[in-house]
């Protein structure tokens, strides 16, 4: 088993676990209630369950580029650079066909939720481009009673229809079953609401937001999802897709996603 970093916020209201495999945040609990989805298949070994937690996507988001879908860093062992009671910093290095980058993920756990900060340094001698994202799986009681607010005025591309452009809906996204949408130039703040709780999601550095739930049919094609588990998560992903990032030699890019449990 690879190292699992245990984090605890100052007051102890929040706890979290970060795997050094892929630098994936695999658990965040607020006052005993888990807010990140991990499939049952990953309970004993998160390596065998790619769906869940917050996978880091780099140097490619999805199929937006010529390389491997969702990049390569989520399947690498990362080095732990720093670890404190409520924070940690991990690093991996890419060299060769995937680019020449040093990639860092920092997790800071606050009493009401985590900050995830992704950064990439171009350590090569020429400019390099990439897309990236944090593929955040938010646990919900039931996807059919889930509401996502903040994207009402934003057009999107429907990835289930070959990225067909769709005009803004002008209403909150309600019961988002079997959706795969790319919202370019998304608002910095969104709210996820369920009958039991609400979360605030805030991103900076990331230009786009992707919203995904596989629904029952697509979920059947994933070996690590049990029957019905698709009902218990919604991915709200901080992404940098359009445009890709281009970095000159020794330049650095930063992107952050913050998740906060809102007061009842």
Coordinates of C-alpha atoms in Angstrom, one line a residue:
X1 CA 0.0 0.0 0.0
X2 CA 1.2 3.5 -0.8
X3 CA 1.3 6.2 1.8
X4 CA -2.0 7.8 2.8
X5 CA -1.7 11.2 4.3
X6 CA -4.1 12.0 7.1
X7 CA -5.2 15.6 7.6
X8 CA -7.2 17.3 10.4
X9 CA -8.4 20.8 10.4
X10 CA -7.6 23.2 13.3
X11 CA -10.8 22.5 15.2
X12 CA -11.2 18.9 14.1
X13 CA -14.5 19.6 12.3
X14 CA -13.0 18.4 9.0
X15 CA -10.7 15.4 8.3
X16 CA -9.3 14.3 5.0
X17 CA -7.0 11.7 3.4
X18 CA -4.7 12.1 0.5
X19 CA -3.2 9.2 -1.4
X20 CA 0.3 9.6 -2.8
X21 CA -0.8 7.5 -5.8
X22 CA -2.0 10.2 -8.1
X23 CA -2.0 12.8 -5.4
X24 CA -5.7 12.1 -5.0
X25 CA -7.8 13.5 -2.3
X26 CA -9.8 10.4 -1.5
X27 CA -11.8 11.5 1.5
X28 CA -13.1 14.7 3.1
X29 CA -15.5 14.4 6.1
X30 CA -17.2 17.3 7.8
X31 CA -18.5 16.6 11.3
X32 CA -18.5 12.9 10.5
X33 CA -20.4 13.3 7.1
X34 CA -18.4 12.3 4.0
X35 CA -18.6 14.8 1.1
X36 CA -16.5 13.0 -1.5
X37 CA -17.6 9.9 -3.3
X38 CA -15.4 6.8 -3.4
X39 CA -16.7 3.6 -4.8
X40 CA -16.9 0.5 -2.5
X41 CA -14.3 -1.1 -4.8
X42 CA -11.8 1.4 -3.6
X43 CA -12.5 1.0 0.2
X44 CA -9.5 -1.3 0.6
X45 CA -7.3 -0.1 -2.2
X46 CA -7.9 3.2 -4.0
X47 CA -5.5 2.3 -6.8
X48 CA -8.1 -0.2 -8.3
X49 CA -10.9 2.5 -8.3
X50 CA -10.1 5.3 -10.7
X51 CA -13.6 6.8 -10.2
X52 CA -13.8 8.8 -7.0
X53 CA -12.2 11.4 -4.8
X54 CA -10.4 14.2 -6.7
X55 CA -8.2 12.7 -9.5
X56 CA -5.6 15.2 -10.9
X57 CA -5.8 15.4 -14.7
X58 CA -2.6 16.5 -16.4
X59 CA -1.2 17.2 -19.0
X60 CA -4.5 16.5 -20.8
X61 CA -8.1 16.9 -19.7
X62 CA -10.3 14.2 -21.3
X63 CA -9.8 13.9 -25.0
X64 CA -8.9 17.5 -25.4
X65 CA -5.5 16.9 -26.9
X66 CA -3.4 14.3 -28.7
X67 CA -2.3 12.4 -25.6
X68 CA -3.8 9.9 -23.2
X69 CA -7.3 10.6 -22.0
X70 CA -7.1 12.5 -18.7
X71 CA -3.3 12.6 -18.8
X72 CA -0.8 10.4 -16.9
X73 CA -0.2 11.9 -13.5
X74 CA -3.2 10.3 -11.8
X75 CA -1.5 6.9 -12.3
X76 CA 1.9 7.9 -10.9
X77 CA 3.4 7.7 -7.4
X78 CA 3.9 11.3 -6.2
X79 CA 6.6 12.4 -3.8
X80 CA 5.5 13.9 -0.5
X81 CA 7.3 17.2 -0.2
X82 CA 5.6 18.5 2.9
X83 CA 3.1 17.2 5.4
X84 CA 1.6 19.1 8.4
X85 CA -1.5 18.5 10.5
X86 CA -3.8 20.2 8.1
X87 CA -1.9 20.5 4.8
X88 CA 0.4 18.6 2.5
X89 CA 2.3 19.2 -0.7
X90 CA 3.1 16.5 -3.3
X91 CA 5.1 16.6 -6.5
X92 CA 5.6 14.5 -9.6
X93 CA 7.9 15.1 -12.6
X94 CA 7.2 14.6 -16.3
X95 CA 9.9 14.2 -18.8
X96 CA 9.8 13.3 -22.5
X97 CA 6.8 12.6 -24.6
X98 CA 4.3 13.9 -22.0
X99 CA 6.2 17.2 -21.7
X100 CA 8.8 18.5 -19.3
X101 CA 7.0 19.6 -16.2
X102 CA 7.2 19.6 -12.5
X103 CA 3.6 19.3 -11.2
X104 CA 2.6 20.1 -7.6
X105 CA -0.7 19.5 -5.7
X106 CA -1.2 21.2 -2.3
X107 CA -4.1 20.4 -0.1
X108 CA -5.0 22.8 2.8
X109 CA -7.8 21.6 5.0
X110 CA -9.9 24.3 6.7
X111 CA -12.6 23.7 9.3
X112 CA -15.3 24.0 6.6
X113 CA -13.5 22.3 3.7
X114 CA -10.4 21.8 1.6
X115 CA -8.5 24.0 -0.8
X116 CA -6.8 22.0 -3.7
X117 CA -4.1 24.0 -5.5
X118 CA -2.6 22.5 -8.7
X119 CA 0.5 24.1 -10.2
X120 CA 2.8 23.2 -13.1
X121 CA 6.3 24.5 -13.9
X122 CA 7.7 24.2 -17.5
X123 CA 11.2 22.9 -16.8
X124 CA 11.9 22.5 -20.5
X125 CA 13.8 24.8 -22.9
X126 CA 10.8 25.5 -25.2
X127 CA 7.2 26.7 -24.7
X128 CA 4.8 23.8 -23.9
X129 CA 1.0 23.6 -23.8
X130 CA -1.4 21.5 -21.8
X131 CA -5.0 21.2 -20.5
X132 CA -5.7 20.2 -16.9
X133 CA -8.3 19.7 -14.3
X134 CA -9.4 18.5 -10.8
X135 CA -12.0 15.7 -11.4
X136 CA -14.0 16.3 -8.2
X137 CA -16.5 13.6 -7.2
X138 CA -19.0 15.1 -4.8
X139 CA -21.1 12.7 -2.7
X140 CA -24.8 13.4 -2.8
X141 CA -27.7 11.5 -1.1
X142 CA -29.5 11.1 -4.4
X143 CA -28.6 12.6 -7.8
X144 CA -32.3 13.0 -8.5
X145 CA -32.7 15.4 -5.6
X146 CA -29.5 17.4 -6.4
X147 CA -29.4 21.0 -7.6
X148 CA -26.4 22.8 -9.0
X149 CA -26.7 26.6 -9.1
X150 CA -24.5 29.2 -10.9
X151 CA -24.3 27.9 -14.5
X152 CA -27.8 29.1 -15.6
X153 CA -26.4 31.9 -17.9
X154 CA -23.6 29.9 -19.4
X155 CA -23.7 28.1 -22.8
X156 CA -22.1 24.7 -22.8
X157 CA -20.9 21.9 -25.1
X158 CA -22.6 18.5 -24.7
X159 CA -20.0 15.8 -24.7
X160 CA -22.7 13.2 -25.1
X161 CA -23.5 14.7 -28.5
X162 CA -20.0 15.2 -29.9
X163 CA -19.5 18.5 -28.1
X164 CA -22.6 20.1 -29.7
X165 CA -23.0 23.7 -28.6
X166 CA -26.1 24.3 -26.4
X167 CA -27.5 27.7 -25.5
X168 CA -27.8 28.7 -21.8
X169 CA -30.6 26.9 -19.9
X170 CA -31.5 29.9 -17.7
X171 CA -32.5 27.6 -14.9
X172 CA -30.4 25.7 -12.3
X173 CA -29.2 22.2 -13.2
X174 CA -31.7 19.9 -11.5
X175 CA -31.4 16.1 -11.1
X176 CA -28.4 15.9 -13.4
X177 CA -28.5 12.3 -14.4
X178 CA -26.4 11.2 -17.4
X179 CA -24.8 14.6 -18.2
X180 CA -21.4 15.4 -19.5
X181 CA -21.2 19.2 -20.1
X182 CA -18.3 21.5 -20.7
X183 CA -19.0 25.1 -19.6
X184 CA -16.3 27.4 -21.0
X185 CA -15.7 30.7 -19.1
X186 CA -17.6 29.4 -16.2
X187 CA -18.4 31.5 -13.1
X188 CA -15.9 31.3 -10.2
X189 CA -18.6 30.3 -7.7
X190 CA -21.2 27.5 -7.8
X191 CA -23.5 26.0 -5.2
X192 CA -24.5 22.4 -4.9
X193 CA -27.7 21.8 -2.9
X194 CA -29.2 18.6 -1.6
X195 CA -32.1 18.1 0.9
X196 CA -29.4 17.5 3.6
X197 CA -26.7 20.0 3.0
X198 CA -25.2 22.7 0.6
X199 CA -21.7 23.1 -0.7
X200 CA -19.9 26.2 -2.1
X201 CA -17.4 25.5 -4.9
X202 CA -15.0 28.3 -5.9
X203 CA -12.2 28.1 -8.5
X204 CA -9.5 30.4 -9.7
X205 CA -6.9 29.8 -12.4
X206 CA -9.3 27.3 -14.0
X207 CA -11.3 28.9 -16.8
X208 CA -13.9 26.1 -17.3
X209 CA -16.2 23.8 -15.4
X210 CA -17.2 20.3 -16.4
X211 CA -20.3 18.6 -14.9
X212 CA -20.6 14.8 -15.2
X213 CA -22.7 12.0 -14.0
X214 CA -22.7 8.7 -16.0
X215 CA -26.3 7.6 -15.4
X216 CA -27.1 3.9 -15.2
X217 CA -26.1 2.7 -18.6
X218 CA -22.7 4.2 -18.9
X219 CA -22.0 3.3 -15.2
X220 CA -22.4 -0.4 -16.2
X221 CA -19.2 -0.1 -18.3
X222 CA -17.1 0.9 -15.3
X223 CA -15.6 -2.1 -13.4
X224 CA -15.2 -0.1 -10.2
X225 CA -18.8 1.1 -9.8
X226 CA -21.4 -1.1 -8.2
X227 CA -25.0 -1.1 -9.2
X228 CA -26.6 2.2 -8.1
X229 CA -23.4 4.0 -7.1
X230 CA -23.9 6.4 -9.9
X231 CA -26.9 7.8 -8.0
X232 CA -24.6 9.0 -5.2
X233 CA -22.2 11.4 -6.9
X234 CA -22.0 14.4 -9.1
X235 CA -18.7 15.5 -10.6
X236 CA -18.1 19.3 -10.6
X237 CA -14.7 19.6 -12.2
X238 CA -12.5 22.6 -12.2
X239 CA -10.9 22.6 -15.7
X240 CA -8.6 24.4 -18.0
X241 CA -9.5 23.4 -21.5
X242 CA -10.5 26.3 -23.7
X243 CA -7.9 27.7 -24.3
X244 CA -5.1 25.3 -23.4
X245 CA -2.3 26.8 -21.2
X246 CA 0.9 27.7 -23.0
X247 CA 3.9 28.2 -20.7
X248 CA 7.3 29.5 -21.6
X249 CA 10.5 28.0 -20.1
X250 CA 10.5 28.1 -16.3
X251 CA 7.0 29.7 -16.2
X252 CA 4.4 28.5 -13.7
X253 CA 0.7 28.0 -13.9
X254 CA -1.6 27.9 -10.9
X255 CA -5.2 26.6 -10.5
X256 CA -7.2 26.2 -7.3
X257 CA -10.6 24.7 -6.3
X258 CA -12.1 25.4 -2.9
X259 CA -14.9 23.4 -1.4
X260 CA -16.9 24.7 1.6
X261 CA -19.7 23.2 3.6
X262 CA -22.3 25.9 4.0
X263 CA -24.1 26.5 7.3
X264 CA -27.5 24.9 7.5

